[in-house]
Amino acid sequence: MNLHEYQGKEILASFGVRIQRGIVARNAKQAVDAAKQLTQETGTGWHVIKAQVHAGGRGKGGGVKLAKNLKEVEELAGNIIGMNLITPQTSAEGKKVHQVLIAEDVYYPGDSETSEFYMSVLLNRGSGRNMIMYSTEGGMDIEEVAEKTPHLIFTEEIDPAVGLMPFQARKIAFNLGLSGAAFKDMVKFVSALYRAYQESDASLFEINPVLKTSDDKIMAVDAKVSIDDNALYRRKNYAEMRDLREENPIEVEAREVGLNYVDLDGNVGCMVNGAGLAMATMDLIKMAGGEPANFLDVGGTADAKRVEEAFRIILKDPNVKAILINIFGGIVRCDRVAQGVVDAYKNMGDAIKVPIIVRLQGTNAELAKEIIDNSGLAVHSAVQFQEAADKVKEVLG
Ligand code: GDP
Ligand code: MN
């Protein structure tokens, strides 16, 4: 589950990580009030207005602006709220901005003493360990840094048995070229950041930029935070931060009925039981010259109700030109699944306008094929994997 910058910063602050202070506003008036309050609390006269959407590169897209007085705060916030922000990380249509973060300006004018760093904490799946990735080249596109100057990106792996060691935090501060008060503050920053990552059950904390101010303070100016979905049951306060407006509407609906669905760009809808078989099915579709329109694991109970729910979800994607149902009947018998498919199809009346290929393998597979073939419906049956692939190819033309 991804969070907004302001939510990520709230979590960071709760673990003692220094952040650029800010207040969320949902309209221009709230923005001005927020700016006044920040001026009182921090003494700042200038403010940055930052669009809150789940996408990076907001600065490049015009979603981060500096306001030098309250009139500019009002104007800029008014312009940004409601706009469709297009950044290198959004689709071509962009993302609607519902709220902005009014933040204290921390880049004091004419100041050459500030530096921007990159820092993230994430799981290295290769080694099975958390790592801190960091670079002197902060503020910009880290993908570009990785491509052009990979030697400027450092990683520090953390031993799960002992956690982040003090010498590791010092090494990071040293590699970032810091000394004196800034060095000490970076050591504190790194330790608090790692604790925040671990104790919030996050899968990603990305802070770009981490800023060194001219008075040698280290702070998070941006925050991209993802919390592991599987941990949300025990992180209720974070689960409440979910902003459904930022998520794919079909995925939101699928989650409500308990289906594991991921929307993709292709044209062949898939309905599969088990994540492994779902992955193999997506490969199969590609080999047949199609592109999967989704990943969908219907789970263990592929009865008529479940199949119908899955049909409805898949068909919400207008790009779907065919549906491949690939179910292994182990505990759930294939004939029951076949009956479920037939019943769901009949229940849905005219809603299904694309060809359907059903491959059922496992207990009572032959009987299942008979049920499909005798149903009189426009459903193609297959028993072998290859057969299913050939049928997909056939219906795609
Ligand atoms: P992103 O573009 O979505 O990654 O959003 P960021 O939060 O990283 O902001 C983009 C850029 O805005 C940063 O890299 C900074 O250069 C700039 N920025 C952020 N905060 C301030 C600030 O307080 N003052 C000024 N002058 N610039 C800022
Ligand atoms: Mn950023």
CSV table of C-alpha atoms and ligand atoms in Angstrom, one decimal:
chain,number,residue,atom,x,y,z
A,1,MET,CA,0.0,0.0,0.0
A,2,ASN,CA,1.5,3.3,-1.1
A,3,LEU,CA,1.1,6.5,1.0
A,4,HIS,CA,1.1,10.2,0.3
A,5,GLU,CA,4.2,12.2,1.0
A,6,TYR,CA,2.5,13.9,4.0
A,7,GLN,CA,1.6,10.6,5.5
A,8,GLY,CA,5.1,9.1,5.0
A,9,LYS,CA,6.5,12.2,6.7
A,10,GLU,CA,4.1,11.8,9.6
A,11,ILE,CA,5.4,8.2,10.1
A,12,LEU,CA,9.0,9.4,9.8
A,13,ALA,CA,8.4,12.2,12.4
A,14,SER,CA,6.8,9.7,14.8
A,15,PHE,CA,10.1,7.8,14.8
A,16,GLY,CA,12.2,10.9,15.4
A,17,VAL,CA,13.4,11.4,11.8
A,18,ARG,CA,13.7,15.1,11.1
A,19,ILE,CA,11.4,16.3,8.3
A,20,GLN,CA,10.6,19.4,6.4
A,21,ARG,CA,7.6,20.6,8.3
A,22,GLY,CA,4.3,20.9,6.5
A,23,ILE,CA,0.5,21.0,6.8
A,24,VAL,CA,-2.1,19.5,4.4
A,25,ALA,CA,-4.6,21.7,2.7
A,26,ARG,CA,-7.6,20.8,0.6
A,27,ASN,CA,-8.4,24.3,-0.7
A,28,ALA,CA,-6.7,27.7,-1.2
A,29,LYS,CA,-8.1,29.1,2.1
A,30,GLN,CA,-6.8,26.1,4.1
A,31,ALA,CA,-3.5,26.6,2.3
A,32,VAL,CA,-3.2,30.2,3.5
A,33,ASP,CA,-4.1,29.2,7.1
A,34,ALA,CA,-1.5,26.4,6.9
A,35,ALA,CA,1.2,28.9,5.7
A,36,LYS,CA,0.4,31.3,8.5
A,37,GLN,CA,0.6,28.6,11.1
A,38,LEU,CA,3.9,27.3,9.7
A,39,THR,CA,5.3,30.9,9.8
A,40,GLN,CA,4.4,31.1,13.4
A,41,GLU,CA,6.0,27.7,14.2
A,42,THR,CA,9.1,27.8,12.1
A,43,GLY,CA,9.7,31.4,11.2
A,44,THR,CA,9.6,30.7,7.5
A,45,GLY,CA,8.3,33.4,5.2
A,46,TRP,CA,8.5,31.3,2.1
A,47,HIS,CA,6.6,28.1,1.5
A,48,VAL,CA,6.6,25.2,-1.0
A,49,ILE,CA,3.3,24.0,-2.3
A,50,LYS,CA,3.4,20.3,-3.1
A,51,ALA,CA,0.8,18.3,-4.9
A,52,GLN,CA,-0.1,15.1,-3.0
A,53,VAL,CA,-0.6,12.3,-5.5
A,54,HIS,CA,0.9,8.8,-5.6
A,55,ALA,CA,3.5,9.5,-8.2
A,56,GLY,CA,7.0,10.8,-8.2
A,57,GLY,CA,8.5,13.5,-10.5
A,58,ARG,CA,6.0,16.0,-9.3
A,59,GLY,CA,8.5,18.8,-9.4
A,60,LYS,CA,9.1,18.2,-13.2
A,61,GLY,CA,5.3,18.1,-13.8
A,62,GLY,CA,4.7,21.5,-12.1
A,63,GLY,CA,3.3,20.0,-8.9
A,64,VAL,CA,5.9,21.6,-6.6
A,65,LYS,CA,6.1,25.4,-6.5
A,66,LEU,CA,7.7,27.9,-4.3
A,67,ALA,CA,5.5,30.7,-2.8
A,68,LYS,CA,7.2,33.9,-1.5
A,69,ASN,CA,4.2,35.4,0.2
A,70,LEU,CA,0.6,34.5,1.2
A,71,LYS,CA,-0.8,35.8,-2.0
A,72,GLU,CA,1.3,33.4,-3.9
A,73,VAL,CA,0.4,30.6,-1.5
A,74,GLU,CA,-3.3,31.2,-2.3
A,75,GLU,CA,-2.7,31.4,-6.0
A,76,LEU,CA,-0.4,28.4,-6.4
A,77,ALA,CA,-2.4,26.2,-4.1
A,78,GLY,CA,-5.6,27.2,-6.0
A,79,ASN,CA,-4.0,26.3,-9.3
A,80,ILE,CA,-2.5,23.0,-8.1
A,81,ILE,CA,-5.6,21.7,-6.3
A,82,GLY,CA,-7.9,20.2,-8.9
A,83,MET,CA,-5.3,20.1,-11.7
A,84,ASN,CA,-4.5,16.9,-13.6
A,85,LEU,CA,-0.8,16.5,-12.8
A,86,ILE,CA,1.2,14.8,-15.5
A,87,THR,CA,4.6,13.6,-14.4
A,88,PRO,CA,7.1,11.1,-15.9
A,89,GLN,CA,5.6,8.5,-13.5
A,90,THR,CA,1.8,9.0,-14.3
A,91,SER,CA,-0.2,7.9,-17.3
A,92,ALA,CA,-0.7,10.4,-20.1
A,93,GLU,CA,-4.0,11.5,-18.5
A,94,GLY,CA,-2.2,12.4,-15.3
A,95,LYS,CA,-3.5,12.3,-11.8
A,96,LYS,CA,-6.1,14.5,-10.2
A,97,VAL,CA,-4.8,16.5,-7.3
A,98,HIS,CA,-7.1,16.6,-4.3
A,99,GLN,CA,-4.8,18.1,-1.7
A,100,VAL,CA,-1.5,19.8,-1.3
A,101,LEU,CA,1.2,19.9,1.3
A,102,ILE,CA,2.1,23.4,2.4
A,103,ALA,CA,5.7,23.0,3.6
A,104,GLU,CA,8.3,25.4,5.1
A,105,ASP,CA,10.9,26.5,2.6
A,106,VAL,CA,14.2,24.8,3.7
A,107,TYR,CA,16.4,25.9,0.8
A,108,TYR,CA,17.3,29.4,2.0
A,109,PRO,CA,17.7,31.8,-0.9
A,110,GLY,CA,21.1,32.2,-2.4
A,111,ASP,CA,22.4,29.4,-0.3
A,112,SER,CA,25.2,27.3,-1.6
A,113,GLU,CA,25.8,25.4,1.5
A,114,THR,CA,22.9,23.0,1.1
A,115,SER,CA,23.3,19.5,-0.5
A,116,GLU,CA,20.7,17.0,-1.6
A,117,PHE,CA,21.2,13.3,-1.1
A,118,TYR,CA,19.3,10.2,-2.1
A,119,MET,CA,18.4,7.5,0.5
A,120,SER,CA,16.1,4.5,0.5
A,121,VAL,CA,15.5,1.5,2.7
A,122,LEU,CA,14.2,-1.7,1.0
A,123,LEU,CA,14.4,-5.4,0.9
A,124,ASN,CA,17.1,-6.9,-1.3
A,125,ARG,CA,15.3,-10.0,-2.4
A,126,GLY,CA,18.5,-11.6,-3.7
A,127,SER,CA,20.2,-11.7,-0.3
A,128,GLY,CA,17.0,-11.7,1.7
A,129,ARG,CA,18.2,-8.7,3.7
A,130,ASN,CA,17.1,-5.2,4.2
A,131,MET,CA,19.5,-2.6,2.7
A,132,ILE,CA,20.0,1.1,2.7
A,133,MET,CA,20.7,2.5,-0.7
A,134,TYR,CA,22.1,6.0,-0.9
A,135,SER,CA,23.9,8.5,-3.1
A,136,THR,CA,25.4,11.9,-3.2
A,137,GLU,CA,23.3,12.5,-6.3
A,138,GLY,CA,20.0,13.4,-4.6
A,139,GLY,CA,17.1,15.4,-5.8
A,140,MET,CA,17.1,14.0,-9.3
A,141,ASP,CA,15.9,10.9,-11.1
A,142,ILE,CA,17.7,8.0,-9.3
A,143,GLU,CA,17.0,5.7,-12.3
A,144,GLU,CA,19.1,8.1,-14.4
A,145,VAL,CA,21.9,8.1,-11.8
A,146,ALA,CA,21.8,4.3,-11.7
A,147,GLU,CA,22.2,4.2,-15.5
A,148,LYS,CA,24.8,6.8,-16.1
A,149,THR,CA,26.9,6.9,-12.9
A,150,PRO,CA,26.2,3.6,-11.1
A,151,HIS,CA,29.4,4.0,-9.0
A,152,LEU,CA,27.7,6.9,-7.3
A,153,ILE,CA,25.1,4.7,-5.7
A,154,PHE,CA,26.1,2.8,-2.5
A,155,THR,CA,24.4,0.1,-0.7
A,156,GLU,CA,24.6,-1.1,2.9
A,157,GLU,CA,23.1,-4.4,3.8
A,158,ILE,CA,21.8,-5.0,7.3
A,159,ASP,CA,22.2,-8.3,9.2
A,160,PRO,CA,18.8,-9.2,10.5
A,161,ALA,CA,20.2,-10.8,13.6
A,162,VAL,CA,21.9,-7.6,14.9
A,163,GLY,CA,20.1,-4.8,13.0
A,164,LEU,CA,21.8,-1.6,11.8
A,165,MET,CA,25.2,-1.3,13.5
A,166,PRO,CA,26.4,2.2,14.5
A,167,PHE,CA,29.5,1.8,12.3
A,168,GLN,CA,27.3,1.3,9.3
A,169,ALA,CA,25.4,4.6,10.0
A,170,ARG,CA,28.8,6.3,10.3
A,171,LYS,CA,30.1,4.7,7.1
A,172,ILE,CA,27.0,6.1,5.2
A,173,ALA,CA,27.6,9.6,6.6
A,174,PHE,CA,31.3,9.4,5.6
A,175,ASN,CA,30.6,8.2,2.1
A,176,LEU,CA,28.2,11.1,1.7
A,177,GLY,CA,31.1,13.4,2.3
A,178,LEU,CA,29.9,14.8,5.6
A,179,SER,CA,31.9,16.0,8.6
A,180,GLY,CA,31.3,17.8,11.9
A,181,ALA,CA,27.7,18.5,13.0
A,182,ALA,CA,26.2,17.3,9.7
A,183,PHE,CA,28.0,14.0,10.0
A,184,LYS,CA,26.6,13.5,13.5
A,185,ASP,CA,23.1,14.5,12.4
A,186,MET,CA,23.2,12.1,9.4
A,187,VAL,CA,24.2,9.2,11.8
A,188,LYS,CA,21.1,10.0,13.8
A,189,PHE,CA,19.0,10.4,10.7
A,190,VAL,CA,20.0,7.0,9.2
A,191,SER,CA,19.4,5.2,12.5
A,192,ALA,CA,16.0,6.7,13.0
A,193,LEU,CA,15.0,6.1,9.4
A,194,TYR,CA,15.9,2.4,9.6
A,195,ARG,CA,14.0,2.0,12.8
A,196,ALA,CA,11.0,3.7,11.1
A,197,TYR,CA,11.2,1.3,8.2
A,198,GLN,CA,11.4,-1.8,10.3
A,199,GLU,CA,8.8,-0.9,12.9
A,200,SER,CA,6.2,0.2,10.5
A,201,ASP,CA,6.3,-3.0,8.5
A,202,ALA,CA,7.3,-1.0,5.4
A,203,SER,CA,8.5,-2.5,2.1
A,204,LEU,CA,9.9,0.8,1.0
A,205,PHE,CA,11.1,4.1,2.4
A,206,GLU,CA,12.5,6.4,-0.3
A,207,ILE,CA,13.7,9.8,0.7
A,208,ASN,CA,14.7,11.9,-2.3
A,209,PRO,CA,16.0,14.4,-1.5
A,210,VAL,CA,17.5,14.1,2.0
A,211,LEU,CA,18.7,17.6,2.6
A,212,LYS,CA,21.6,19.0,4.4
A,213,THR,CA,20.7,22.6,5.4
A,214,SER,CA,23.1,25.4,5.5
A,215,ASP,CA,23.1,25.1,9.3
A,216,ASP,CA,24.1,21.4,9.0
A,217,LYS,CA,20.8,19.8,9.8
A,218,ILE,CA,19.8,16.6,7.9
A,219,MET,CA,16.1,16.3,7.0
A,220,ALA,CA,13.7,14.5,4.8
A,221,VAL,CA,12.2,16.8,2.1
A,222,ASP,CA,10.3,14.1,0.3
A,223,ALA,CA,9.0,10.7,1.4
A,224,LYS,CA,7.8,7.8,-0.7
A,225,VAL,CA,6.5,5.1,1.6
A,226,SER,CA,5.0,1.7,1.0
A,227,ILE,CA,3.6,-0.5,3.8
A,228,ASP,CA,3.5,-4.2,3.3
A,229,ASP,CA,-0.2,-5.1,2.6
A,230,ASN,CA,0.3,-8.4,4.5
A,231,ALA,CA,1.1,-6.4,7.7
A,232,LEU,CA,-1.9,-4.0,7.5
A,233,TYR,CA,-3.9,-6.2,9.8
A,234,ARG,CA,-1.6,-5.3,12.7
A,235,ARG,CA,-0.9,-1.7,11.5
A,236,LYS,CA,-4.5,-0.4,11.7
A,237,ASN,CA,-3.4,3.2,12.0
A,238,TYR,CA,-1.5,3.0,8.8
A,239,ALA,CA,-4.2,0.9,7.0
A,240,GLU,CA,-6.5,3.9,7.7
A,241,MET,CA,-4.2,6.1,5.6
A,242,ARG,CA,-5.2,4.2,2.4
A,243,ASP,CA,-6.4,6.7,-0.3
A,244,LEU,CA,-8.6,4.7,-2.6
A,245,ARG,CA,-8.8,7.6,-5.1
A,246,GLU,CA,-5.1,7.0,-5.9
A,247,GLU,CA,-5.6,3.3,-6.7
A,248,ASN,CA,-6.8,1.4,-9.7
A,249,PRO,CA,-10.6,1.2,-9.4
A,250,ILE,CA,-10.8,-2.3,-10.7
A,251,GLU,CA,-8.2,-3.5,-8.2
A,252,VAL,CA,-10.0,-1.8,-5.4
A,253,GLU,CA,-13.2,-3.6,-6.3
A,254,ALA,CA,-11.4,-6.9,-6.7
A,255,ARG,CA,-9.9,-6.5,-3.2
A,256,GLU,CA,-13.4,-5.9,-1.8
A,257,VAL,CA,-14.6,-9.3,-3.0
A,258,GLY,CA,-11.4,-11.0,-2.0
A,259,LEU,CA,-9.8,-11.6,-5.4
A,260,ASN,CA,-6.1,-11.2,-6.0
A,261,TYR,CA,-6.2,-9.0,-9.1
A,262,VAL,CA,-3.6,-6.9,-10.8
A,263,ASP,CA,-4.5,-4.8,-13.8
A,264,LEU,CA,-2.1,-5.1,-16.8
A,265,ASP,CA,-2.0,-3.6,-20.3
A,266,GLY,CA,-2.8,-6.7,-22.5
A,267,ASN,CA,-5.9,-8.1,-24.2
A,268,VAL,CA,-6.4,-11.6,-22.8
A,269,GLY,CA,-8.1,-11.8,-19.4
A,270,CYS,CA,-7.0,-14.6,-17.1
A,271,MET,CA,-8.9,-16.4,-14.4
A,272,VAL,CA,-6.6,-18.9,-12.6
A,273,ASN,CA,-6.3,-20.6,-9.2
A,274,GLY,CA,-3.0,-20.2,-7.5
A,275,ALA,CA,-0.4,-17.5,-8.0
A,276,GLY,CA,2.1,-19.9,-9.6
A,277,LEU,CA,-0.3,-21.2,-12.2
A,278,ALA,CA,-1.4,-17.6,-12.8
A,279,MET,CA,2.2,-16.7,-13.7
A,280,ALA,CA,2.6,-19.7,-15.9
A,281,THR,CA,-0.7,-18.8,-17.6
A,282,MET,CA,0.5,-15.3,-18.4
A,283,ASP,CA,3.6,-16.8,-20.0
A,284,LEU,CA,1.4,-19.1,-22.0
A,285,ILE,CA,-0.6,-16.2,-23.3
A,286,LYS,CA,2.5,-14.4,-24.3
A,287,MET,CA,3.8,-17.4,-26.2
A,288,ALA,CA,0.5,-17.6,-28.0
A,289,GLY,CA,1.0,-14.0,-29.2
A,290,GLY,CA,-1.3,-12.3,-26.8
A,291,GLU,CA,-0.6,-10.1,-23.8
A,292,PRO,CA,-2.2,-10.7,-20.4
A,293,ALA,CA,-4.8,-8.1,-19.4
A,294,ASN,CA,-4.5,-9.0,-15.8
A,295,PHE,CA,-3.2,-11.3,-13.1
A,296,LEU,CA,-6.0,-12.9,-11.3
A,297,ASP,CA,-5.8,-15.6,-8.6
A,298,VAL,CA,-9.4,-16.7,-7.7
A,299,GLY,CA,-8.0,-18.8,-4.8
A,300,GLY,CA,-9.2,-22.2,-3.6
A,301,THR,CA,-13.0,-22.0,-4.1
A,302,ALA,CA,-13.7,-21.7,-7.7
A,303,ASP,CA,-17.5,-22.1,-7.4
A,304,ALA,CA,-20.2,-20.3,-9.6
A,305,LYS,CA,-20.3,-17.3,-7.4
A,306,ARG,CA,-16.6,-16.8,-7.4
A,307,VAL,CA,-16.3,-17.4,-11.1
A,308,GLU,CA,-19.0,-14.9,-11.7
A,309,GLU,CA,-17.3,-12.2,-9.6
A,310,ALA,CA,-14.1,-12.9,-11.4
A,311,PHE,CA,-15.8,-12.6,-14.8
A,312,ARG,CA,-17.3,-9.2,-13.8
A,313,ILE,CA,-13.9,-7.9,-12.6
A,314,ILE,CA,-12.1,-9.1,-15.8
A,315,LEU,CA,-14.8,-7.6,-18.1
A,316,LYS,CA,-14.5,-4.1,-16.5
A,317,ASP,CA,-11.2,-3.8,-18.5
A,318,PRO,CA,-12.3,-2.7,-22.0
A,319,ASN,CA,-9.1,-4.0,-23.6
A,320,VAL,CA,-10.1,-7.7,-22.9
A,321,LYS,CA,-10.6,-9.5,-26.2
A,322,ALA,CA,-10.7,-13.1,-24.8
A,323,ILE,CA,-10.7,-14.8,-21.5
A,324,LEU,CA,-8.6,-17.8,-20.6
A,325,ILE,CA,-9.7,-19.7,-17.6
A,326,ASN,CA,-7.0,-22.1,-16.4
A,327,ILE,CA,-7.9,-24.0,-13.3
A,328,PHE,CA,-6.3,-26.9,-11.6
A,329,GLY,CA,-8.8,-29.1,-9.8
A,330,GLY,CA,-7.1,-30.6,-6.8
A,331,ILE,CA,-9.3,-30.2,-3.7
A,332,VAL,CA,-12.0,-28.5,-5.9
A,333,ARG,CA,-13.1,-30.9,-8.6
A,334,CYS,CA,-13.0,-29.8,-12.2
A,335,ASP,CA,-16.6,-30.8,-12.9
A,336,ARG,CA,-17.8,-28.4,-10.1
A,337,VAL,CA,-15.7,-25.6,-11.6
A,338,ALA,CA,-17.0,-26.4,-15.1
A,339,GLN,CA,-20.6,-26.2,-13.7
A,340,GLY,CA,-19.6,-23.0,-12.0
A,341,VAL,CA,-18.4,-21.5,-15.3
A,342,VAL,CA,-21.6,-22.6,-17.1
A,343,ASP,CA,-23.8,-21.2,-14.4
A,344,ALA,CA,-21.9,-17.9,-14.1
A,345,TYR,CA,-22.1,-17.5,-17.9
A,346,LYS,CA,-25.8,-18.1,-17.9
A,347,ASN,CA,-26.4,-15.7,-15.0
A,348,MET,CA,-24.6,-13.0,-16.7
A,349,GLY,CA,-26.8,-12.9,-19.7
A,350,ASP,CA,-25.3,-10.8,-22.4
A,351,ALA,CA,-22.5,-9.3,-20.4
A,352,ILE,CA,-20.0,-11.7,-21.9
A,353,LYS,CA,-19.2,-10.7,-25.4
A,354,VAL,CA,-15.7,-12.1,-25.8
A,355,PRO,CA,-14.7,-15.7,-26.5
A,356,ILE,CA,-13.8,-17.8,-23.5
A,357,ILE,CA,-11.3,-20.7,-23.4
A,358,VAL,CA,-11.5,-23.0,-20.4
A,359,ARG,CA,-8.8,-25.4,-19.5
A,360,LEU,CA,-9.5,-27.6,-16.5
A,361,GLN,CA,-6.9,-30.1,-15.4
A,362,GLY,CA,-6.9,-32.4,-12.4
A,363,THR,CA,-9.7,-34.4,-10.7
A,364,ASN,CA,-12.6,-35.2,-13.1
A,365,ALA,CA,-11.0,-33.1,-16.0
A,366,GLU,CA,-12.7,-35.2,-18.7
A,367,LEU,CA,-16.1,-34.9,-17.1
A,368,ALA,CA,-15.6,-31.2,-16.9
A,369,LYS,CA,-14.8,-30.9,-20.6
A,370,GLU,CA,-18.0,-32.7,-21.4
A,371,ILE,CA,-20.0,-30.3,-19.3
A,372,ILE,CA,-18.4,-27.3,-21.1
A,373,ASP,CA,-18.8,-28.9,-24.6
A,374,ASN,CA,-22.5,-29.9,-23.9
A,375,SER,CA,-23.4,-26.5,-22.4
A,376,GLY,CA,-24.2,-25.0,-25.8
A,377,LEU,CA,-22.4,-21.9,-24.8
A,378,ALA,CA,-19.7,-20.1,-26.8
A,379,VAL,CA,-17.0,-21.6,-24.6
A,380,HIS,CA,-14.0,-23.4,-25.9
A,381,SER,CA,-12.6,-26.2,-23.8
A,382,ALA,CA,-9.1,-27.5,-23.6
A,383,VAL,CA,-7.4,-30.1,-21.5
A,384,GLN,CA,-3.8,-29.6,-22.4
A,385,PHE,CA,-1.8,-26.4,-21.8
A,386,GLN,CA,-0.7,-26.3,-25.5
A,387,GLU,CA,-4.3,-26.8,-26.7
A,388,ALA,CA,-5.4,-23.8,-24.6
A,389,ALA,CA,-2.6,-21.7,-26.1
A,390,ASP,CA,-3.6,-22.7,-29.6
A,391,LYS,CA,-7.2,-21.7,-28.9
A,392,VAL,CA,-6.1,-18.3,-27.6
A,393,LYS,CA,-4.1,-17.8,-30.8
A,394,GLU,CA,-7.2,-18.9,-32.9
A,395,VAL,CA,-9.7,-16.5,-31.2
A,396,LEU,CA,-7.3,-13.6,-31.3
A,397,GLY,CA,-7.1,-14.2,-35.1
B,1,GDP,P1,9.2,14.9,-6.6
B,1,GDP,O1,9.5,15.8,-7.7
B,1,GDP,O2,7.8,14.3,-6.8
B,1,GDP,O3,10.2,13.9,-6.3
B,1,GDP,O4,9.0,15.9,-5.3
B,1,GDP,P2,10.0,16.4,-4.2
B,1,GDP,O5,9.4,16.5,-2.9
B,1,GDP,O6,11.3,15.7,-4.3
B,1,GDP,O7,10.3,17.9,-4.7
B,1,GDP,C1,10.9,18.2,-5.9
B,1,GDP,C2,11.9,19.3,-5.8
B,1,GDP,O8,11.4,20.5,-5.2
B,1,GDP,C3,13.1,18.9,-4.8
B,1,GDP,O9,14.1,18.1,-5.4
B,1,GDP,C4,13.6,20.3,-4.4
B,1,GDP,O10,14.6,20.7,-5.3
B,1,GDP,C5,12.4,21.2,-4.6
B,1,GDP,N1,12.0,21.6,-3.2
B,1,GDP,C6,11.4,20.8,-2.3
B,1,GDP,N2,11.3,21.5,-1.1
B,1,GDP,C7,11.8,22.7,-1.4
B,1,GDP,C8,11.9,23.9,-0.5
B,1,GDP,O11,11.6,23.9,0.6
B,1,GDP,N3,12.5,25.0,-1.2
B,1,GDP,C9,12.8,25.0,-2.5
B,1,GDP,N4,13.3,26.1,-3.0
B,1,GDP,N5,12.7,23.9,-3.2
B,1,GDP,C10,12.2,22.8,-2.7
B,2,MN,MN,11.5,13.5,-4.7
